[in-house]
Short mmCIF file of C-alpha atoms in Angstrom, two decimals:
data_model
loop_
_atom_site.label_atom_id
_atom_site.label_comp_id
_atom_site.label_asym_id
_atom_site.label_seq_id
_atom_site.Cartn_x
_atom_site.Cartn_y
_atom_site.Cartn_z
CA MET A 14 0.70 30.03 -23.05
CA ALA A 15 2.37 28.77 -19.88
CA ASN A 16 4.15 25.43 -19.91
CA PRO A 17 1.47 22.92 -18.81
CA PHE A 18 4.16 20.76 -17.19
CA SER A 19 5.81 23.51 -15.16
CA ARG A 20 4.05 22.41 -11.97
CA TYR A 21 5.87 19.09 -12.21
CA ASP A 22 9.26 20.83 -12.20
CA LEU A 23 11.32 19.99 -9.11
CA THR A 24 14.34 22.07 -10.00
CA GLY A 25 15.85 23.58 -6.86
CA ARG A 26 14.33 21.01 -4.52
CA THR A 27 16.01 18.14 -2.72
CA ALA A 28 14.34 14.77 -2.35
CA LEU A 29 15.39 11.90 -0.11
CA VAL A 30 14.45 8.33 -1.01
CA THR A 31 14.89 5.55 1.55
CA GLY A 32 15.57 2.01 0.41
CA ALA A 33 16.77 3.52 -2.86
CA GLY A 34 18.72 0.42 -3.85
CA GLY A 35 15.58 -1.68 -4.27
CA LEU A 36 13.64 -2.45 -7.43
CA LEU A 37 11.18 0.44 -7.10
CA GLY A 38 13.53 2.60 -5.03
CA LYS A 39 15.75 3.08 -8.08
CA GLN A 40 12.70 4.04 -10.13
CA HIS A 41 11.62 6.65 -7.57
CA VAL A 42 15.10 8.17 -7.66
CA ALA A 43 15.03 8.24 -11.45
CA ALA A 44 11.57 9.85 -11.50
CA LEU A 45 12.58 12.64 -9.13
CA ALA A 46 15.90 13.28 -10.89
CA GLU A 47 14.08 13.38 -14.23
CA ALA A 48 11.83 16.12 -12.84
CA GLY A 49 14.90 18.18 -11.89
CA ALA A 50 15.31 17.38 -8.20
CA ARG A 51 18.58 16.76 -6.43
CA VAL A 52 18.11 13.31 -4.91
CA VAL A 53 19.61 11.88 -1.76
CA VAL A 54 19.94 8.19 -2.58
CA SER A 55 19.81 6.45 0.78
CA ASP A 56 20.01 2.82 1.81
CA ILE A 57 21.03 0.81 4.85
CA GLY A 58 24.64 0.72 3.66
CA LEU A 59 26.69 3.28 1.78
CA THR A 60 27.76 0.59 -0.69
CA GLN A 61 24.15 -0.07 -1.69
CA ALA A 62 23.41 3.65 -1.93
CA GLU A 63 26.47 4.30 -4.09
CA ALA A 64 25.64 1.37 -6.37
CA ALA A 65 22.10 2.68 -6.91
CA ALA A 66 23.39 6.16 -7.68
CA ALA A 67 26.05 4.82 -10.04
CA ALA A 68 23.48 2.74 -11.94
CA LEU A 69 21.32 5.82 -12.58
CA LYS A 70 24.34 7.93 -13.52
CA GLN A 71 25.05 5.50 -16.36
CA VAL A 72 21.77 6.39 -18.06
CA ALA A 73 21.37 9.95 -16.71
CA PRO A 74 24.88 11.45 -16.32
CA SER A 75 23.54 14.88 -15.40
CA ALA A 76 21.45 13.64 -12.46
CA ASP A 77 22.37 15.33 -9.18
CA LEU A 78 22.63 12.42 -6.75
CA ILE A 79 23.95 12.18 -3.19
CA PRO A 80 24.51 8.64 -1.84
CA LEU A 81 23.86 8.42 1.90
CA GLU A 82 23.73 5.66 4.47
CA ILE A 83 20.62 5.54 6.66
CA ASN A 84 19.43 2.74 8.89
CA VAL A 85 15.78 3.75 9.09
CA THR A 86 15.19 1.57 12.15
CA SER A 87 17.58 3.73 14.19
CA LEU A 88 16.61 7.23 15.29
CA ASP A 89 20.30 7.97 15.85
CA SER A 90 21.10 6.98 12.27
CA VAL A 91 18.27 9.09 10.84
CA ARG A 92 19.34 12.08 12.93
CA ALA A 93 22.97 11.59 11.91
CA ALA A 94 21.96 11.58 8.25
CA HIS A 95 19.99 14.77 8.76
CA GLU A 96 22.94 16.43 10.47
CA GLN A 97 25.32 15.26 7.76
CA LEU A 98 23.17 16.86 5.09
CA ALA A 99 22.66 20.02 7.16
CA SER A 100 26.44 20.37 7.54
CA ARG A 101 26.59 20.54 3.74
CA GLY A 102 23.83 23.12 3.59
CA ILE A 103 21.30 20.60 2.25
CA THR A 104 17.68 20.67 3.39
CA VAL A 105 15.21 17.98 2.37
CA ASP A 106 12.05 19.23 0.66
CA ILE A 107 10.63 15.84 -0.33
CA LEU A 108 10.77 12.60 1.65
CA VAL A 109 9.90 9.30 -0.03
CA ASN A 110 9.48 6.55 2.56
CA ASN A 111 10.23 3.52 0.42
CA ALA A 112 12.38 1.27 2.65
CA ALA A 113 10.74 -2.08 3.30
CA ILE A 114 11.31 -5.80 3.53
CA ASP A 115 9.20 -7.73 1.04
CA PRO A 116 9.51 -11.37 2.11
CA LYS A 117 9.54 -13.73 -0.83
CA VAL A 118 7.15 -16.65 -0.66
CA THR A 119 9.08 -19.86 -1.09
CA SER A 120 8.27 -23.50 -0.60
CA ALA A 121 10.21 -25.11 2.24
CA PRO A 122 8.80 -28.42 3.49
CA GLY A 123 8.41 -28.69 7.23
CA VAL A 124 5.96 -29.53 9.95
CA THR A 125 4.47 -26.04 9.64
CA HIS A 126 5.69 -23.52 7.09
CA SER A 127 7.27 -20.55 8.87
CA SER A 128 5.37 -18.05 6.72
CA ARG A 129 2.03 -19.22 8.08
CA PHE A 130 0.41 -17.01 10.69
CA GLU A 131 0.34 -19.67 13.40
CA ALA A 132 4.10 -20.19 13.13
CA PHE A 133 5.26 -16.73 12.11
CA PRO A 134 8.40 -15.81 14.11
CA VAL A 135 8.03 -12.83 16.42
CA PRO A 136 11.60 -11.60 15.69
CA GLN A 137 10.77 -11.49 11.97
CA TRP A 138 7.56 -9.56 12.75
CA GLN A 139 9.54 -7.03 14.79
CA THR A 140 12.28 -6.65 12.18
CA GLU A 141 9.92 -6.08 9.28
CA ILE A 142 7.71 -3.67 11.24
CA ALA A 143 10.85 -1.77 12.29
CA VAL A 144 11.97 -1.27 8.69
CA GLY A 145 8.68 -0.76 6.89
CA LEU A 146 6.59 1.17 9.41
CA THR A 147 8.70 2.44 12.31
CA GLY A 148 11.34 3.53 9.79
CA ALA A 149 8.81 5.65 7.93
CA MET A 150 7.69 7.21 11.20
CA LEU A 151 11.26 8.05 12.26
CA CYS A 152 12.18 9.57 8.90
CA ALA A 153 8.98 11.60 8.89
CA GLN A 154 9.67 12.68 12.47
CA VAL A 155 13.13 14.00 11.60
CA PHE A 156 12.86 15.18 8.00
CA GLY A 157 9.13 15.91 7.97
CA GLY A 158 9.43 17.74 11.27
CA GLU A 159 12.02 20.05 9.73
CA MET A 160 9.72 20.66 6.76
CA ALA A 161 6.93 21.66 9.15
CA LYS A 162 9.25 24.16 10.83
CA ARG A 163 10.03 25.69 7.42
CA GLY A 164 6.36 25.68 6.41
CA ARG A 165 6.75 23.64 3.23
CA GLY A 166 7.39 20.06 2.20
CA VAL A 167 6.11 16.78 0.81
CA VAL A 168 6.11 13.28 2.27
CA LEU A 169 5.26 10.32 0.05
CA ASN A 170 4.76 6.90 1.64
CA ILE A 171 5.13 3.89 -0.63
CA ALA A 172 2.32 1.53 0.34
CA SER A 173 0.95 -1.32 -1.78
CA ASP A 174 -2.22 -2.79 -3.21
CA LEU A 175 -1.87 -5.16 -0.23
CA GLY A 176 -2.38 -2.11 1.96
CA VAL A 177 -5.87 -1.88 0.48
CA ILE A 178 -6.78 -5.53 0.04
CA ALA A 179 -5.67 -8.71 1.77
CA PRO A 180 -3.20 -11.07 0.10
CA ASP A 181 -4.90 -13.74 -1.99
CA GLN A 182 -3.14 -16.77 -0.60
CA ARG A 183 -4.27 -18.91 -3.54
CA LEU A 184 -1.53 -17.21 -5.55
CA TYR A 185 1.16 -18.90 -3.49
CA ARG A 186 -0.18 -22.44 -3.23
CA GLN A 187 2.22 -25.19 -4.29
CA PRO A 188 0.49 -28.10 -6.04
CA HIS A 189 3.04 -30.63 -4.81
CA VAL A 190 2.45 -29.74 -1.14
CA THR A 191 -0.31 -31.94 0.24
CA ARG A 192 -0.48 -30.80 3.87
CA GLU A 193 -2.23 -27.47 4.40
CA GLU A 194 0.08 -26.40 7.22
CA GLU A 195 3.06 -26.80 4.88
CA GLN A 196 1.61 -24.52 2.21
CA PRO A 197 3.55 -21.21 1.98
CA VAL A 198 1.63 -17.96 2.30
CA LYS A 199 2.32 -14.26 1.97
CA PRO A 200 3.37 -13.38 5.54
CA VAL A 201 1.18 -11.25 7.77
CA THR A 202 3.76 -8.48 8.09
CA TYR A 203 3.74 -7.04 4.59
CA SER A 204 0.02 -6.30 4.40
CA VAL A 205 -0.14 -5.04 7.99
CA ILE A 206 2.79 -2.68 7.39
CA LYS A 207 1.31 -1.27 4.19
CA HIS A 208 -2.08 -0.75 5.83
CA GLY A 209 -0.21 1.01 8.63
CA LEU A 210 1.59 3.29 6.19
CA ILE A 211 -1.73 4.44 4.80
CA GLY A 212 -2.88 5.17 8.34
CA LEU A 213 0.34 7.09 9.03
CA THR A 214 -0.28 9.06 5.84
CA LYS A 215 -3.71 10.20 6.99
CA TYR A 216 -2.46 11.03 10.47
CA LEU A 217 0.45 13.16 9.30
CA ALA A 218 -1.60 14.87 6.59
CA THR A 219 -3.98 16.27 9.17
CA TYR A 220 -1.28 16.81 11.79
CA TRP A 221 0.80 19.02 9.48
CA ALA A 222 -2.03 20.45 7.37
CA ASP A 223 -1.52 23.96 8.74
CA HIS A 224 2.29 23.72 8.44
CA GLY A 225 2.49 23.49 4.66
CA VAL A 226 3.45 19.80 4.57
CA ARG A 227 1.48 17.52 2.29
CA VAL A 228 1.50 13.79 2.97
CA ASN A 229 0.21 11.21 0.51
CA ALA A 230 0.70 7.55 -0.29
CA ILE A 231 0.87 5.48 -3.44
CA SER A 232 -0.20 1.85 -3.58
CA PRO A 233 1.49 0.08 -6.48
CA GLY A 234 0.35 -3.28 -7.72
CA GLY A 235 2.66 -6.16 -8.59
CA VAL A 236 5.66 -5.33 -10.76
CA PHE A 237 6.85 -7.86 -13.29
CA ASN A 238 10.38 -8.94 -12.41
CA ASN A 239 10.79 -12.33 -14.07
CA GLN A 240 8.72 -14.11 -11.46
CA ASP A 241 7.70 -17.73 -11.83
CA PRO A 242 5.44 -17.95 -14.92
CA ALA A 243 2.78 -19.92 -13.04
CA PHE A 244 2.59 -17.19 -10.38
CA VAL A 245 2.39 -14.46 -13.04
CA GLU A 246 -0.42 -16.29 -14.82
CA ARG A 247 -2.42 -16.69 -11.60
CA LEU A 248 -1.92 -13.06 -10.62
CA THR A 249 -2.81 -11.58 -13.98
CA ARG A 250 -6.16 -13.39 -13.85
CA LEU A 251 -6.97 -11.17 -10.85
CA ILE A 252 -6.07 -7.94 -12.65
CA PRO A 253 -8.66 -6.38 -15.00
CA MET A 254 -5.89 -4.98 -17.23
CA GLY A 255 -4.57 -8.52 -17.59
CA ARG A 256 -0.92 -7.86 -16.77
CA MET A 257 1.53 -6.87 -14.06
CA ALA A 258 3.06 -3.40 -14.04
CA ASP A 259 6.24 -2.53 -15.90
CA VAL A 260 8.97 -1.44 -13.51
CA ASP A 261 8.91 2.20 -14.70
CA GLU A 262 5.13 2.69 -14.80
CA TYR A 263 4.95 4.46 -11.44
CA ARG A 264 7.42 7.23 -12.27
CA ALA A 265 4.87 9.78 -13.47
CA ALA A 266 2.69 9.18 -10.42
CA VAL A 267 5.64 9.80 -8.10
CA GLN A 268 6.41 13.02 -9.97
CA PHE A 269 2.78 14.09 -9.61
CA LEU A 270 2.59 13.35 -5.90
CA CYS A 271 5.92 15.00 -5.08
CA SER A 272 5.40 18.16 -7.12
CA ASP A 273 3.08 21.16 -7.16
CA ALA A 274 0.96 19.31 -9.71
CA SER A 275 -0.76 17.76 -6.67
CA SER A 276 -0.74 20.94 -4.58
CA TYR A 277 -4.34 20.49 -3.37
CA MET A 278 -3.95 16.83 -2.48
CA THR A 279 -3.08 15.51 0.96
CA GLY A 280 -3.96 12.50 3.08
CA GLN A 281 -4.77 10.41 0.02
CA ASN A 282 -3.70 6.99 -1.21
CA LEU A 283 -3.27 6.73 -4.97
CA VAL A 284 -4.00 3.14 -5.96
CA MET A 285 -2.27 1.98 -9.18
CA ASP A 286 -2.91 -1.75 -9.41
CA GLY A 287 -4.28 -2.33 -12.89
CA GLY A 288 -7.74 -2.48 -11.34
CA ARG A 289 -7.07 -5.47 -9.09
CA SER A 290 -8.67 -3.92 -6.00
CA VAL A 291 -11.83 -3.08 -7.98
CA TRP A 292 -12.78 -6.70 -8.61
#
């Protein structure tokens, strides 16, 4: 009998993960390396990329990792990264668009809290859109475009449950703040960007459907990372499974979406949120 897990095997393929130094970025790298892929560990600075690769090497010494600097907001930087890999004879078979800015919701008294929509700074909007959405487009343009020329490849966009539902601003309310305009909220950018990534996924899936490139998205729910206990309690009440995700719970899904195990799947958004978006 054939190995039932052989379709998950990524041996001989090269994956590139953007924003690999982040909380989930490191997990995506680990998942792909575990499945046998050589992984280009990219971040905005080489120091961050090398640190992420070194951390994984400590627990998986045999992992084949290539640290690489990429500023996803710059087409020149993305092209330079592509050329640097090409000069080493490395072609990217799998692109994981993970780079993003996830603004933390903090309480900062003021006339109007800067996270609120009415006061949200345009430069912050532009910066976060550039990283989380334009960056995914540029990386897909360069690396996905090369896949299309070769007739084979996979693009995985890391969206969010907030790309499917709107933020529940009740989660972020501070009981000691009496004025509504001073209450912090989850900023508009994050949800808009993640909705946009799902739209980009559908667009590229149909655009490259006859070029052998599959494009999917995954929408993770909240990951427990020692957040404020009051916030965790409020959030878990909204999740049917009654808890936040463990940091490594998305690994198998990434392996599925990036491998031949999902060979007849494209243009889809896999929601893994403990059931939050169902209620």
